[in-house]
CSV table of C-alpha atoms in Angstrom, one decimal:
chain,number,residue,atom,x,y,z
A,1211,MET,CA,49.2,-5.7,3.8
A,1212,GLN,CA,49.6,-8.2,1.1
A,1213,LEU,CA,45.7,-8.3,0.3
A,1214,ALA,CA,45.7,-4.8,0.3
A,1215,ARG,CA,48.4,-4.6,-2.4
A,1216,ALA,CA,46.6,-7.0,-4.1
A,1217,ALA,CA,43.4,-5.1,-4.1
A,1218,GLN,CA,45.1,-1.7,-5.2
A,1219,TYR,CA,46.7,-3.6,-8.3
A,1220,ALA,CA,43.3,-5.1,-9.2
A,1221,ALA,CA,41.7,-2.0,-9.3
A,1222,TYR,CA,44.3,0.6,-10.0
A,1223,LYS,CA,46.8,-1.6,-12.3
A,1224,PRO,CA,47.1,1.1,-15.2
A,1225,LYS,CA,47.9,4.0,-12.7
A,1226,LEU,CA,50.6,1.8,-10.7
A,1227,GLU,CA,52.1,1.0,-14.0
A,1228,LEU,CA,52.5,4.7,-14.5
A,1229,TRP,CA,54.3,5.4,-11.3
A,1230,GLN,CA,56.8,2.7,-11.8
A,1231,LYS,CA,57.8,4.5,-15.0
A,1232,GLY,CA,58.0,7.8,-13.3
A,1233,ASN,CA,54.9,9.5,-14.4
A,1234,GLU,CA,52.2,11.5,-12.5
A,1235,LEU,CA,48.5,10.8,-11.9
A,1236,PRO,CA,46.2,12.7,-14.4
A,1237,PRO,CA,44.9,16.1,-12.6
A,1238,LYS,CA,41.1,14.9,-12.8
A,1239,HIS,CA,41.6,11.1,-11.7
A,1240,LYS,CA,39.8,10.3,-8.5
A,1241,LEU,CA,43.0,9.5,-6.5
A,1242,SER,CA,44.8,13.0,-7.6
A,1243,ALA,CA,43.4,14.9,-4.7
A,1244,LEU,CA,44.9,12.1,-1.9
A,1245,HIS,CA,48.4,12.8,-3.5
A,1246,PRO,CA,49.1,9.0,-3.2
A,1247,PHE,CA,52.4,7.7,-2.7
A,1248,LEU,CA,54.0,4.0,-2.4
A,1249,ASP,CA,55.7,3.3,0.8
A,1250,SER,CA,58.6,0.9,1.5
A,1251,GLN,CA,56.8,-2.2,1.0
A,1252,GLY,CA,55.1,-1.0,-2.2
A,1253,THR,CA,51.6,-0.2,-0.7
A,1254,MET,CA,49.6,3.0,-2.0
A,1255,ARG,CA,48.9,5.3,0.8
A,1256,VAL,CA,47.5,8.7,1.3
A,1257,GLY,CA,49.8,11.6,0.9
A,1258,GLY,CA,47.5,14.1,2.1
A,1259,ARG,CA,48.5,17.6,4.1
A,1260,LEU,CA,48.8,16.0,7.9
A,1261,GLN,CA,52.6,15.0,7.6
A,1262,ASN,CA,53.1,17.7,10.5
A,1263,SER,CA,50.7,16.2,12.7
A,1264,ALA,CA,51.1,14.2,15.7
A,1265,TYR,CA,49.0,11.4,14.7
A,1266,PRO,CA,50.3,7.8,14.2
A,1267,TYR,CA,51.6,7.1,10.9
A,1268,ASP,CA,48.6,5.1,9.8
A,1269,VAL,CA,46.2,7.9,10.5
A,1270,LYS,CA,48.2,10.2,8.4
A,1271,HIS,CA,48.8,8.0,5.7
A,1272,PRO,CA,45.8,5.5,5.5
A,1273,VAL,CA,46.1,2.8,3.0
A,1274,ILE,CA,43.9,3.3,-0.1
A,1275,LEU,CA,41.3,0.6,-0.9
A,1276,PRO,CA,38.8,0.4,-3.5
A,1277,ALA,CA,35.5,-0.1,-2.3
A,1278,ASN,CA,33.9,-2.5,-5.0
A,1279,HIS,CA,36.8,-5.2,-4.2
A,1280,LYS,CA,36.4,-8.3,-2.2
A,1281,VAL,CA,39.0,-7.5,0.2
A,1282,THR,CA,37.5,-4.6,1.3
A,1283,GLU,CA,34.0,-5.9,1.4
A,1284,LEU,CA,35.5,-8.5,4.0
A,1285,LEU,CA,37.5,-6.0,6.1
A,1286,LEU,CA,34.3,-3.7,6.5
A,1287,ARG,CA,32.3,-6.8,7.6
A,1288,ASP,CA,34.9,-7.6,9.9
A,1289,ILE,CA,35.2,-4.4,11.6
A,1290,HIS,CA,31.4,-4.1,11.5
A,1291,LEU,CA,30.8,-7.3,13.5
A,1292,ARG,CA,34.1,-6.7,16.0
A,1293,ASN,CA,32.3,-3.4,16.8
A,1294,LEU,CA,29.1,-5.3,17.8
A,1295,HIS,CA,27.1,-4.5,14.5
A,1296,ALA,CA,28.5,-1.0,14.2
A,1297,GLY,CA,26.2,1.9,12.7
A,1298,PRO,CA,27.2,3.8,9.8
A,1299,ASN,CA,28.8,6.5,11.7
A,1300,LEU,CA,30.8,4.4,13.9
A,1301,LEU,CA,31.9,1.9,11.1
A,1302,THR,CA,33.2,4.9,8.9
A,1303,ALA,CA,35.1,6.6,12.2
A,1304,THR,CA,36.8,3.0,12.5
A,1305,VAL,CA,37.6,2.2,9.1
A,1306,ASN,CA,39.2,5.9,8.5
A,1307,GLN,CA,41.9,5.3,11.5
A,1308,GLN,CA,43.8,2.8,9.2
A,1309,TYR,CA,42.3,2.7,5.6
A,1310,TRP,CA,40.9,5.2,2.9
A,1311,VAL,CA,38.2,3.5,1.0
A,1312,VAL,CA,37.5,5.1,-2.1
A,1313,GLY,CA,33.4,5.4,-2.3
A,1314,LEU,CA,33.5,4.5,1.5
A,1315,GLN,CA,29.6,5.5,1.7
A,1316,THR,CA,28.3,3.1,-0.3
A,1317,ALA,CA,30.5,0.3,0.8
A,1318,VAL,CA,29.4,1.0,4.5
A,1319,ARG,CA,25.8,1.1,3.3
A,1320,LEU,CA,26.1,-2.2,1.3
A,1321,THR,CA,27.9,-3.6,4.5
A,1322,ALA,CA,24.6,-2.9,6.7
A,1323,GLN,CA,22.4,-4.4,4.0
A,1324,GLY,CA,24.4,-7.6,3.9
A,1325,CYS,CA,24.5,-8.3,7.6
A,1326,THR,CA,21.5,-10.5,8.4
A,1327,ARG,CA,21.2,-9.6,12.4
A,1328,CYS,CA,20.9,-6.2,11.2
A,1329,VAL,CA,18.4,-6.4,8.5
A,1330,ARG,CA,16.2,-8.5,11.1
A,1331,LEU,CA,16.4,-6.0,13.9
A,1332,LYS,CA,15.8,-3.1,11.3
A,1333,GLY,CA,12.6,-5.1,10.0
A,1334,LYS,CA,12.4,-2.8,6.7
A,1335,THR,CA,9.8,-4.2,4.3
A,1336,ALA,CA,9.8,-4.6,0.7
A,1337,SER,CA,8.0,-1.9,-1.4
A,1338,GLN,CA,7.0,-1.6,-4.9
A,1339,LEU,CA,5.9,0.8,-7.6
A,1340,MET,CA,2.1,1.6,-7.0
A,1341,GLY,CA,-0.2,-0.5,-8.9
A,1342,SER,CA,-2.7,0.5,-11.6
A,1343,LEU,CA,-6.2,1.1,-10.6
A,1344,PRO,CA,-8.5,-2.0,-11.3
A,1345,VAL,CA,-11.0,-1.7,-14.1
A,1346,PRO,CA,-14.0,-1.2,-12.0
A,1347,ARG,CA,-12.4,2.1,-10.8
A,1348,VAL,CA,-11.9,3.4,-14.1
A,1349,THR,CA,-14.9,2.0,-16.0
A,1350,GLY,CA,-18.3,3.9,-16.3
A,1351,THR,CA,-21.0,1.4,-14.9
A,1352,ARG,CA,-24.2,1.9,-13.0
A,1353,ALA,CA,-23.7,2.9,-9.7
A,1354,PHE,CA,-22.8,-0.2,-7.2
A,1355,THR,CA,-22.2,-2.6,-10.1
A,1356,HIS,CA,-18.9,-3.1,-8.5
A,1357,VAL,CA,-18.7,-2.6,-4.6
A,1358,GLY,CA,-16.2,-2.8,-1.9
A,1359,VAL,CA,-17.5,-3.5,1.6
A,1360,ASP,CA,-15.9,-3.5,5.2
A,1361,TYR,CA,-17.3,-3.1,8.6
A,1362,ALA,CA,-16.9,-0.1,11.0
A,1363,GLY,CA,-17.6,-0.3,14.7
A,1364,PRO,CA,-18.5,-1.7,17.3
A,1365,LEU,CA,-21.0,1.2,18.6
A,1366,LYS,CA,-23.0,1.5,21.8
A,1367,VAL,CA,-26.6,0.6,20.9
A,1368,HIS,CA,-29.6,0.0,23.1
A,1369,ALA,CA,-32.4,-2.7,22.0
A,1370,SER,CA,-35.2,-0.1,22.7
A,1371,CYS,CA,-35.8,3.0,24.5
A,1372,VAL,CA,-37.2,1.4,27.6
A,1373,ARG,CA,-34.9,2.3,30.9
A,1374,GLY,CA,-32.9,-0.2,32.4
A,1375,VAL,CA,-32.3,-2.3,28.8
A,1376,LYS,CA,-28.9,-3.5,28.6
A,1377,THR,CA,-26.4,-2.1,26.1
A,1378,THR,CA,-25.0,-4.3,23.3
A,1379,LYS,CA,-22.7,-3.7,20.2
A,1380,GLY,CA,-23.6,-2.8,17.0
A,1381,TYR,CA,-21.5,-2.6,13.8
A,1382,ILE,CA,-22.1,-0.5,10.3
A,1383,VAL,CA,-21.7,-2.4,7.1
A,1384,VAL,CA,-20.2,0.0,4.6
A,1385,PHE,CA,-20.8,-0.5,0.7
A,1386,VAL,CA,-18.8,1.7,-1.7
A,1387,CYS,CA,-19.2,1.9,-5.4
A,1388,MET,CA,-15.9,1.3,-6.9
A,1389,ALA,CA,-16.4,3.7,-9.9
A,1390,THR,CA,-18.6,6.5,-8.4
A,1391,LYS,CA,-17.4,6.2,-4.7
A,1392,ALA,CA,-21.2,6.3,-3.7
A,1393,VAL,CA,-21.8,4.9,-0.2
A,1394,HIS,CA,-24.4,2.7,1.2
A,1395,LEU,CA,-24.5,2.0,4.9
A,1396,GLU,CA,-26.5,-0.7,6.8
A,1397,VAL,CA,-26.8,-1.7,10.5
A,1398,ALA,CA,-25.4,-5.0,11.8
A,1399,SER,CA,-25.9,-6.5,15.2
A,1400,ASP,CA,-22.8,-8.6,15.2
A,1401,LEU,CA,-19.9,-10.0,12.6
A,1402,SER,CA,-21.4,-13.4,11.9
A,1403,THR,CA,-22.0,-14.5,8.4
A,1404,ASN,CA,-25.6,-14.9,8.6
A,1405,THR,CA,-26.0,-11.1,9.8
A,1406,PHE,CA,-23.7,-9.8,6.8
A,1407,ILE,CA,-25.9,-12.0,4.5
A,1408,CYS,CA,-29.0,-10.3,6.1
A,1409,ALA,CA,-27.4,-7.1,5.2
A,1410,LEU,CA,-26.3,-7.9,1.7
A,1411,LYS,CA,-29.9,-8.8,1.0
A,1412,ARG,CA,-31.1,-5.2,2.3
A,1413,PHE,CA,-28.3,-3.8,0.1
A,1414,ILE,CA,-29.5,-5.9,-3.2
A,1415,SER,CA,-33.3,-4.9,-2.5
A,1416,ARG,CA,-32.2,-1.1,-2.7
A,1417,ARG,CA,-29.3,-0.9,-5.0
A,1418,SER,CA,-29.9,-3.9,-7.1
A,1419,HIS,CA,-27.3,-6.5,-7.1
A,1420,PRO,CA,-23.6,-6.0,-7.9
A,1421,ASN,CA,-21.5,-7.9,-10.5
A,1422,GLU,CA,-18.4,-8.2,-8.1
A,1423,ILE,CA,-17.8,-7.7,-4.4
A,1424,TRP,CA,-14.3,-6.7,-3.3
A,1425,SER,CA,-13.2,-7.1,0.4
A,1426,ASP,CA,-10.4,-8.2,2.6
A,1427,CYS,CA,-10.2,-11.7,4.0
A,1428,GLY,CA,-12.5,-11.3,7.0
A,1429,THR,CA,-14.3,-14.7,8.2
A,1430,ASN,CA,-17.7,-13.3,7.7
A,1431,PHE,CA,-16.8,-12.1,4.2
A,1432,VAL,CA,-15.5,-15.6,3.3
A,1433,GLY,CA,-18.3,-17.3,4.7
A,1434,THR,CA,-20.6,-15.3,2.7
A,1435,ASP,CA,-18.7,-16.2,-0.4
A,1436,HIS,CA,-19.1,-19.9,0.5
A,1437,TRP,CA,-22.8,-19.2,1.0
A,1438,LEU,CA,-23.3,-17.8,-2.7
A,1439,LYS,CA,-21.3,-20.4,-4.2
A,1440,GLU,CA,-23.5,-22.9,-2.4
A,1441,ILE,CA,-26.5,-21.4,-3.5
A,1442,GLN,CA,-25.4,-21.4,-7.1
A,1443,GLY,CA,-24.3,-25.0,-6.9
A,1444,ALA,CA,-27.9,-25.8,-5.6
A,1445,ARG,CA,-29.5,-24.0,-8.3
A,1446,GLN,CA,-27.5,-25.9,-10.8
A,1447,THR,CA,-28.7,-29.0,-8.9
A,1448,HIS,CA,-32.6,-28.0,-9.1
A,1449,ASN,CA,-32.7,-27.3,-5.4
A,1450,GLU,CA,-35.7,-25.2,-5.4
A,1451,ALA,CA,-35.6,-24.0,-1.6
A,1452,ALA,CA,-32.1,-22.6,-2.2
A,1453,GLY,CA,-32.2,-21.2,-5.7
A,1454,ARG,CA,-35.5,-18.9,-5.2
A,1455,PHE,CA,-32.9,-16.4,-4.0
A,1456,LEU,CA,-30.3,-15.3,-6.4
A,1457,SER,CA,-31.8,-17.2,-9.1
A,1458,ASN,CA,-30.5,-15.3,-11.6
A,1459,LEU,CA,-27.4,-13.7,-9.9
A,1460,GLY,CA,-23.9,-14.4,-10.4
A,1461,ILE,CA,-21.9,-12.0,-7.8
A,1462,LYS,CA,-18.1,-12.8,-8.1
A,1463,TRP,CA,-16.2,-12.0,-5.0
A,1464,VAL,CA,-12.8,-10.6,-5.0
A,1465,PHE,CA,-10.6,-11.2,-1.8
A,1466,ASN,CA,-7.5,-8.9,-1.3
A,1467,PRO,CA,-4.5,-10.8,0.0
A,1468,PRO,CA,-4.5,-11.1,3.9
A,1469,SER,CA,-2.7,-8.1,6.0
A,1470,ALA,CA,-3.2,-5.9,3.1
A,1471,PRO,CA,-5.5,-3.0,4.1
A,1472,HIS,CA,-3.6,-0.7,1.4
A,1473,ARG,CA,-5.2,-2.7,-1.3
A,1474,GLY,CA,-9.0,-1.4,-0.2
A,1475,GLY,CA,-8.2,2.1,0.2
A,1476,ILE,CA,-11.4,3.1,-1.2
A,1477,TRP,CA,-13.6,1.6,1.2
A,1478,GLU,CA,-11.1,2.0,4.4
A,1479,ALA,CA,-11.2,5.7,3.2
A,1480,ALA,CA,-15.3,5.3,3.2
A,1481,VAL,CA,-15.3,3.5,6.7
A,1482,LYS,CA,-13.1,6.5,8.2
A,1483,SER,CA,-15.3,9.2,6.8
A,1484,ALA,CA,-18.6,7.6,8.1
A,1485,LYS,CA,-16.9,7.0,11.6
A,1486,LYS,CA,-15.9,11.0,11.6
A,1487,HIS,CA,-19.6,11.9,11.3
A,1488,LEU,CA,-21.1,9.3,13.4
A,1489,VAL,CA,-18.6,10.2,16.3
A,1490,ALA,CA,-19.5,14.0,15.5
A,1491,VAL,CA,-23.2,13.0,16.1
A,1492,LEU,CA,-23.5,10.3,18.5
A,1493,GLY,CA,-20.0,11.0,20.5
A,1494,SER,CA,-19.8,8.0,23.1
A,1495,GLU,CA,-23.5,8.1,23.8
A,1496,ALA,CA,-25.6,4.9,23.1
A,1497,ALA,CA,-28.4,4.8,20.7
A,1498,THR,CA,-31.4,2.7,19.7
A,1499,TYR,CA,-31.4,0.7,16.5
A,1500,GLU,CA,-34.0,3.2,15.2
A,1501,ASP,CA,-31.8,6.3,16.0
A,1502,LEU,CA,-28.7,4.6,14.5
A,1503,SER,CA,-30.6,3.7,11.4
A,1504,THR,CA,-31.9,7.3,11.0
A,1505,VAL,CA,-28.3,8.9,11.7
A,1506,LEU,CA,-26.8,6.4,9.3
A,1507,ALA,CA,-29.1,7.5,6.5
A,1508,GLN,CA,-28.3,11.0,7.1
A,1509,VAL,CA,-24.6,10.2,7.2
A,1510,GLU,CA,-24.9,8.2,3.9
A,1511,ALA,CA,-26.6,11.5,2.2
A,1512,CYS,CA,-23.4,13.7,3.6
A,1513,LEU,CA,-21.1,11.2,2.1
A,1514,ASN,CA,-22.8,11.1,-1.3
A,1515,SER,CA,-22.7,14.7,-1.4
A,1516,ARG,CA,-18.8,15.0,-1.3
A,1517,PRO,CA,-17.1,16.5,-4.2
A,1518,LEU,CA,-15.2,13.8,-6.0
A,1519,CYS,CA,-13.1,16.2,-7.4
A,1520,PRO,CA,-12.3,20.3,-7.3
A,1521,LEU,CA,-15.0,22.2,-9.1
A,1522,SER,CA,-14.4,22.6,-12.9
A,1523,THR,CA,-13.0,25.7,-14.4
A,1524,ASN,CA,-16.1,25.9,-16.8
A,1525,PRO,CA,-18.0,29.0,-16.0
A,1526,ASP,CA,-21.3,27.3,-16.7
A,1527,SER,CA,-20.7,24.5,-14.1
A,1528,TYR,CA,-21.9,25.8,-10.8
A,1529,GLU,CA,-21.7,22.5,-8.8
A,1530,ALA,CA,-18.9,20.0,-8.3
A,1531,LEU,CA,-19.3,16.4,-9.3
A,1532,THR,CA,-20.7,14.3,-6.5
A,1533,PRO,CA,-21.4,10.5,-6.0
A,1534,GLY,CA,-25.2,11.7,-5.8
A,1535,HIS,CA,-25.4,12.7,-9.5
A,1536,PHE,CA,-25.2,9.1,-10.4
A,1537,LEU,CA,-27.6,8.2,-7.9
A,1538,VAL,CA,-30.5,11.1,-8.1
A,1539,GLY,CA,-29.0,13.3,-10.6
A,1540,GLN,CA,-27.6,15.9,-8.2
A,1541,PRO,CA,-26.0,16.1,-4.6
A,1542,ILE,CA,-28.3,14.7,-2.1
A,1543,ASN,CA,-27.8,17.5,0.5
A,1544,LEU,CA,-28.5,20.1,-2.3
A,1545,ILE,CA,-30.7,23.0,-1.4
A,1546,PRO,CA,-34.0,22.4,-3.3
A,1547,GLU,CA,-34.6,24.3,-6.2
A,1548,PRO,CA,-37.6,25.9,-7.6
A,1549,ASP,CA,-40.4,23.9,-9.1
A,1550,VAL,CA,-40.1,24.2,-13.0
A,1551,ARG,CA,-42.9,21.8,-13.8
A,1552,HIS,CA,-45.4,24.6,-15.0
A,1553,ILE,CA,-42.9,25.4,-17.8
A,1554,PRO,CA,-44.5,23.8,-21.2
A,1555,MET,CA,-42.1,21.4,-22.7
A,1556,ASN,CA,-43.1,18.3,-24.7
A,1557,ARG,CA,-42.0,15.0,-23.5
A,1558,LEU,CA,-39.5,14.4,-26.6
A,1559,ASP,CA,-37.9,17.5,-25.4
A,1560,LYS,CA,-37.8,16.5,-21.9
A,1561,TRP,CA,-36.1,13.0,-22.5
A,1562,GLN,CA,-33.7,14.5,-24.5
A,1563,LEU,CA,-32.7,16.9,-22.0
A,1564,LEU,CA,-32.7,14.0,-19.5
A,1565,HIS,CA,-30.4,12.2,-21.7
A,1566,LYS,CA,-28.2,15.0,-21.9
A,1567,HIS,CA,-27.7,15.7,-18.6
A,1568,THR,CA,-26.8,11.9,-18.0
A,1569,THR,CA,-24.3,11.8,-20.4
A,1570,GLU,CA,-22.8,15.1,-19.4
A,1571,ILE,CA,-22.6,13.6,-15.7
A,1572,TRP,CA,-20.5,10.7,-17.1
A,1573,LYS,CA,-18.5,12.8,-19.3
A,1574,ARG,CA,-17.4,15.0,-16.1
A,1575,TRP,CA,-16.6,11.8,-14.2
A,1576,ARG,CA,-14.4,10.8,-17.4
A,1577,ASP,CA,-12.7,14.3,-17.8
A,1578,GLU,CA,-12.6,15.4,-14.0
A,1579,TYR,CA,-12.5,12.3,-11.8
A,1580,VAL,CA,-11.0,9.7,-13.8
A,1581,SER,CA,-7.9,12.0,-15.0
A,1582,SER,CA,-7.3,13.2,-11.3
A,1583,LEU,CA,-6.5,9.6,-10.5
A,1584,GLN,CA,-3.4,9.5,-12.6
A,1585,PRO,CA,-0.8,10.7,-10.4
A,1586,ARG,CA,0.9,8.3,-7.8
A,1587,SER,CA,0.6,9.9,-4.2
A,1588,LYS,CA,3.6,7.3,-3.1
A,1589,TRP,CA,5.3,4.2,-4.0
A,1590,ARG,CA,6.7,6.2,-7.2
A,1591,THR,CA,9.9,4.1,-8.2
A,1592,THR,CA,10.0,0.6,-9.5
A,1593,GLU,CA,11.9,-1.6,-7.3
A,1594,ALA,CA,13.4,-5.0,-8.0
A,1595,ASN,CA,11.0,-7.9,-7.8
A,1596,VAL,CA,11.3,-10.5,-4.8
A,1597,GLU,CA,12.4,-14.0,-6.0
A,1598,LYS,CA,11.3,-17.5,-5.5
A,1599,ASP,CA,13.0,-19.4,-2.6
A,1600,GLN,CA,14.2,-16.2,-0.8
A,1601,LEU,CA,14.1,-16.2,2.7
A,1602,VAL,CA,12.1,-13.4,4.3
A,1603,LEU,CA,10.8,-12.2,7.8
A,1604,VAL,CA,7.0,-12.1,7.8
A,1605,LYS,CA,6.1,-8.6,9.7
A,1606,ASN,CA,4.1,-9.1,12.6
A,1607,ASP,CA,2.5,-5.5,13.9
A,1608,ASN,CA,2.1,-6.9,17.6
A,1609,ALA,CA,5.7,-8.1,17.9
A,1610,PRO,CA,9.4,-6.4,17.5
A,1611,PRO,CA,11.2,-7.3,14.2
A,1612,ALA,CA,13.6,-9.5,16.2
A,1613,HIS,CA,10.6,-11.8,16.8
A,1614,TRP,CA,9.3,-11.8,13.3
A,1615,GLU,CA,8.8,-15.5,12.1
A,1616,LEU,CA,10.8,-16.6,9.1
A,1617,ALA,CA,9.2,-18.2,6.0
A,1618,ARG,CA,10.5,-18.8,2.3
A,1619,ILE,CA,8.9,-17.6,-1.1
A,1620,VAL,CA,7.5,-20.5,-2.7
A,1621,GLN,CA,5.3,-18.8,-5.7
A,1622,LEU,CA,5.4,-15.3,-7.1
A,1623,HIS,CA,2.0,-13.6,-8.2
A,1624,PRO,CA,3.1,-10.9,-10.8
A,1625,ASP,CA,0.4,-8.5,-12.3
A,1626,SER,CA,-0.1,-8.0,-16.1
A,1627,THR,CA,3.0,-5.8,-16.1
A,1628,GLY,CA,5.2,-8.3,-14.5
A,1629,VAL,CA,5.5,-6.3,-11.3
A,1630,VAL,CA,5.3,-8.7,-8.3
A,1631,ARG,CA,3.3,-7.4,-5.4
A,1632,THR,CA,1.8,-10.6,-3.8
A,1633,VAL,CA,3.8,-13.5,-2.8
A,1634,THR,CA,2.9,-17.2,-1.2
A,1635,LEU,CA,5.0,-18.1,1.6
A,1636,ARG,CA,5.8,-21.5,3.5
A,1637,ARG,CA,6.5,-21.8,7.0
A,1638,GLY,CA,6.8,-25.5,8.0
A,1639,GLN,CA,3.8,-27.3,6.3
A,1640,ALA,CA,1.6,-24.0,5.9
A,1641,GLU,CA,1.4,-21.8,2.9
A,1642,TYR,CA,-0.3,-18.6,3.0
A,1643,SER,CA,-0.2,-15.2,1.1
A,1644,ARG,CA,1.2,-11.9,1.9
A,1645,PRO,CA,1.6,-8.5,0.3
A,1646,ILE,CA,5.3,-7.8,-0.3
A,1647,GLN,CA,4.8,-4.8,2.2
A,1648,LYS,CA,4.5,-7.4,4.8
A,1649,ILE,CA,7.8,-9.2,4.2
A,1650,CYS,CA,11.4,-8.1,5.1
A,1651,VAL,CA,13.9,-9.9,2.5
A,1652,LEU,CA,16.9,-11.1,4.2
A,1653,PRO,CA,20.2,-11.1,2.6
A,1654,SER,CA,21.4,-14.1,0.6
A,1655,ASP,CA,24.7,-14.4,1.9
């Protein structure tokens, strides 16, 4: 009880001095509802209303302790460990049998958060305020100037319509414009780097070359990035054979951190939508490459006819803004309109009308679509940044939290606002980067 009295004196020294002078507590004091008193040893206890009960003395008159004192912290930790890492309810019930902690719920929560074993078993990963959109998402540029790319599949594919032909796997390469959400789909026979390079060549031939390509860290994407750098290096060393392709192109490849699919939400959503249409059309049936290419072209048209935002409140606007407006000037699946070419119009007026139409499309993109990207759908609160040298658990989706690997933060990667969303970890001699959503910070003590 000597430690309890020391904690009480440290937290409630002015009030104890009032008692020693025979004064009462102020009515609005947080202890006045407990009607406290000093026992024969000078320990402050709860007076309460249970004097006539048959409960033991310590239950009727528990010792009062402040929540923000080291003695209380050690007491709660001891009870937590002696009761086999008790949860909040059990810990609260056990403490209340002998002590009355002012602000107990907060103290119990901090006790659980400070237990390394409980944190490891719970496996709650870090979080942070949703980041700002990258520049390509909010900058009006030609469609497919900045693209995201990902794979969908596998699908069942026949090499031909001949009976008895073996069924193989096929994949879909999904290119999505970062600014307009326009989608381009290509068929791929496998996940190799060479196959993706062929798909990229077909994409560039139809949509022109992009300035930037965004993707995850798939080995085929990383291999293509190395290939592009080798070509650009060969061009600089006058290697004519390699320099003929991409001779004037400088494509920058931007990789998201490993295990961070939420960083590529725009192409993950495009993959999901494309797969939805494919499953609806093909089901589980195998298709030839010709049939698959035809279906993909139709799916691409459907995806490029989706509204980017709700229909405008302008009564003169009768159609929603779609990615197709940035490709052909209208939704690709729009019902054909009457031919108006017979109407007299000089060339100057027509070009002025075309320019006005294009300007209006980009104005709607800025006023309707970009403004709809303002709200944060989740991760709305700013959390404290993780710190260098902190010990963390690395989340493994295929293992329970108790088997997650330990690592240490060796480098922080803050964004332009100083918020850390990516860190470099070290385990043994290996170093690798992870988003903070894939790490669980352990208590420091």
